[in-house]
Amino acid sequence: MLSGSCLCNGIQYEIDGDLGQAMICHCGKCRKSNGSAFAVNAAIKVDEFRLLKGQALVGEFESTPGVFRTFCKNCGSPLYSRRPSMPDIYRLRIGTLDTDVQVKPVAHIFMGSKASWDGAHDDIPQYDERP
Ligand SMILES: [Zn+2]
Ligand SMILES: [Zn+2]
């Protein structure tokens, strides 16, 4: 069981399952929504995700047609993105996990749109978009 929460702790969730492969996304939208160089995201199964607290605080923004980014309306923490076209998965922002998971991201994606000041200094594969 994995658990996580937003910055203000108003939203708490559990995941009764494992994370999919974690990827480090450098796209301009992840950059803006996180206020940082990149986001580290991993797919989870919707039916394994359980919101324990804070349903009323969950906001959504459609950042691209068909892509909804979910966040806490109180503190702004990004939680996951979802696509109605892929109803079985969420892409969790794994920085919101409280469980100390052992994750090794498998790739840097959207390196073609990374900020010029963003350096990826490791040896995992890099892709200009989503492979
Ligand atoms: Zn919050
Ligand atoms: Zn992204």
Tab-separated table of C-alpha atoms and ligand atoms in Angstrom:
chain	number	residue	atom	x	y	z
A	1	MET	CA	0.000	0.000	0.000
A	2	LEU	CA	1.339	3.404	-0.994
A	3	SER	CA	0.086	6.624	0.500
A	4	GLY	CA	0.416	10.242	-0.446
A	5	SER	CA	-0.907	13.717	0.190
A	6	CYS	CA	-0.769	17.288	-1.046
A	7	LEU	CA	1.293	20.044	0.547
A	8	CYS	CA	-1.488	21.241	2.879
A	9	ASN	CA	-2.443	17.644	3.727
A	10	GLY	CA	-6.066	18.426	2.836
A	11	ILE	CA	-5.966	15.667	0.217
A	12	GLN	CA	-4.788	12.212	1.204
A	13	TYR	CA	-4.775	9.129	-0.989
A	14	GLU	CA	-3.773	5.498	-1.031
A	15	ILE	CA	-2.716	3.254	-3.871
A	16	ASP	CA	-3.375	-0.428	-3.421
A	17	GLY	CA	-0.923	-1.519	-6.113
A	18	ASP	CA	2.393	-0.752	-7.714
A	19	LEU	CA	3.628	2.210	-9.678
A	20	GLY	CA	4.237	1.804	-13.371
A	21	GLN	CA	7.496	2.953	-14.900
A	22	ALA	CA	8.486	6.401	-13.708
A	23	MET	CA	9.477	8.947	-16.333
A	24	ILE	CA	10.973	12.386	-15.903
A	25	CYS	CA	8.931	14.761	-18.040
A	26	HIS	CA	10.542	18.007	-19.163
A	27	CYS	CA	7.597	19.318	-21.231
A	28	GLY	CA	6.592	22.953	-20.869
A	29	LYS	CA	3.276	22.049	-19.248
A	30	CYS	CA	4.817	19.900	-16.511
A	31	ARG	CA	7.354	22.664	-15.972
A	32	LYS	CA	4.628	25.261	-15.426
A	33	SER	CA	2.346	23.073	-13.358
A	34	ASN	CA	5.195	22.130	-11.025
A	35	GLY	CA	7.086	25.425	-11.106
A	36	SER	CA	10.202	23.374	-11.635
A	37	ALA	CA	12.420	21.919	-14.332
A	38	PHE	CA	10.449	18.714	-14.673
A	39	ALA	CA	7.884	16.365	-13.184
A	40	VAL	CA	8.424	12.725	-12.258
A	41	ASN	CA	5.342	10.790	-13.218
A	42	ALA	CA	4.321	7.138	-13.053
A	43	ALA	CA	1.172	5.431	-14.260
A	44	ILE	CA	-1.133	3.940	-11.649
A	45	LYS	CA	-4.341	2.011	-12.100
A	46	VAL	CA	-7.473	4.074	-11.448
A	47	ASP	CA	-9.164	1.199	-9.632
A	48	GLU	CA	-6.189	0.944	-7.244
A	49	PHE	CA	-6.295	4.655	-6.348
A	50	ARG	CA	-8.411	5.673	-3.386
A	51	LEU	CA	-8.992	9.216	-2.194
A	52	LEU	CA	-9.124	9.125	1.607
A	53	LYS	CA	-9.757	12.778	2.233
A	54	GLY	CA	-10.248	16.063	0.413
A	55	GLN	CA	-12.609	15.304	-2.471
A	56	ALA	CA	-13.886	18.898	-2.341
A	57	LEU	CA	-10.331	20.212	-2.731
A	58	VAL	CA	-9.611	18.313	-5.928
A	59	GLY	CA	-9.453	20.692	-8.871
A	60	GLU	CA	-8.834	19.920	-12.516
A	61	PHE	CA	-7.412	21.915	-15.383
A	62	GLU	CA	-7.631	20.750	-18.981
A	63	SER	CA	-4.107	21.661	-20.086
A	64	THR	CA	-4.435	20.063	-23.525
A	65	PRO	CA	-7.743	18.952	-25.045
A	66	GLY	CA	-8.372	15.565	-23.479
A	67	VAL	CA	-5.716	15.872	-20.764
A	68	PHE	CA	-6.844	16.906	-17.289
A	69	ARG	CA	-4.321	17.864	-14.609
A	70	THR	CA	-5.570	17.375	-11.073
A	71	PHE	CA	-4.356	19.549	-8.228
A	72	CYS	CA	-5.236	20.688	-4.711
A	73	LYS	CA	-7.352	23.848	-4.811
A	74	ASN	CA	-6.000	24.919	-1.434
A	75	CYS	CA	-2.224	24.487	-1.778
A	76	GLY	CA	-1.731	23.933	-5.515
A	77	SER	CA	0.046	20.578	-5.328
A	78	PRO	CA	-0.226	18.703	-8.636
A	79	LEU	CA	-1.511	15.175	-7.989
A	80	TYR	CA	-2.029	13.308	-11.240
A	81	SER	CA	-3.186	13.723	-14.802
A	82	ARG	CA	-5.916	11.734	-16.478
A	83	ARG	CA	-7.192	11.251	-19.992
A	84	PRO	CA	-10.760	10.164	-20.678
A	85	SER	CA	-9.277	8.348	-23.680
A	86	MET	CA	-7.236	6.180	-21.261
A	87	PRO	CA	-9.804	5.636	-18.500
A	88	ASP	CA	-7.856	2.937	-16.644
A	89	ILE	CA	-4.783	4.956	-15.670
A	90	TYR	CA	-3.760	8.113	-13.919
A	91	ARG	CA	-0.276	9.546	-14.233
A	92	LEU	CA	0.695	10.175	-10.645
A	93	ARG	CA	3.074	13.008	-9.705
A	94	ILE	CA	5.176	10.787	-7.483
A	95	GLY	CA	6.564	13.696	-5.483
A	96	THR	CA	3.249	13.685	-3.597
A	97	LEU	CA	3.894	10.198	-2.187
A	98	ASP	CA	4.564	9.922	1.537
A	99	THR	CA	5.656	6.303	1.206
A	100	ASP	CA	9.377	6.072	0.582
A	101	VAL	CA	9.163	4.113	-2.656
A	102	GLN	CA	12.208	2.685	-4.386
A	103	VAL	CA	11.829	4.081	-7.881
A	104	LYS	CA	14.379	4.323	-10.642
A	105	PRO	CA	13.021	6.480	-13.455
A	106	VAL	CA	13.495	4.803	-16.826
A	107	ALA	CA	13.654	7.797	-19.157
A	108	HIS	CA	13.735	11.540	-19.634
A	109	ILE	CA	10.889	12.493	-21.962
A	110	PHE	CA	10.068	15.670	-23.894
A	111	MET	CA	13.712	16.701	-23.781
A	112	GLY	CA	12.960	18.551	-27.037
A	113	SER	CA	11.050	21.155	-25.028
A	114	LYS	CA	13.127	21.341	-21.846
A	115	ALA	CA	14.218	24.689	-20.453
A	116	SER	CA	17.662	25.800	-21.575
A	117	TRP	CA	18.746	25.972	-17.929
A	118	ASP	CA	17.616	22.401	-17.262
A	119	GLY	CA	20.387	19.852	-17.411
A	120	ALA	CA	19.741	16.108	-17.201
A	121	HIS	CA	22.949	14.722	-15.796
A	122	ASP	CA	22.533	10.979	-15.635
A	123	ASP	CA	22.729	8.075	-18.021
A	124	ILE	CA	19.109	6.983	-18.471
A	125	PRO	CA	17.653	7.313	-21.988
A	126	GLN	CA	16.400	10.669	-23.262
A	127	TYR	CA	13.597	11.234	-25.782
A	128	ASP	CA	12.527	14.451	-27.504
A	129	GLU	CA	8.846	13.524	-26.962
A	130	ARG	CA	6.992	10.574	-25.433
A	131	PRO	CA	8.509	7.369	-26.901
B	1	ZN	ZN	-3.446	20.805	-0.501
B	2	ZN	ZN	5.045	16.687	-19.137
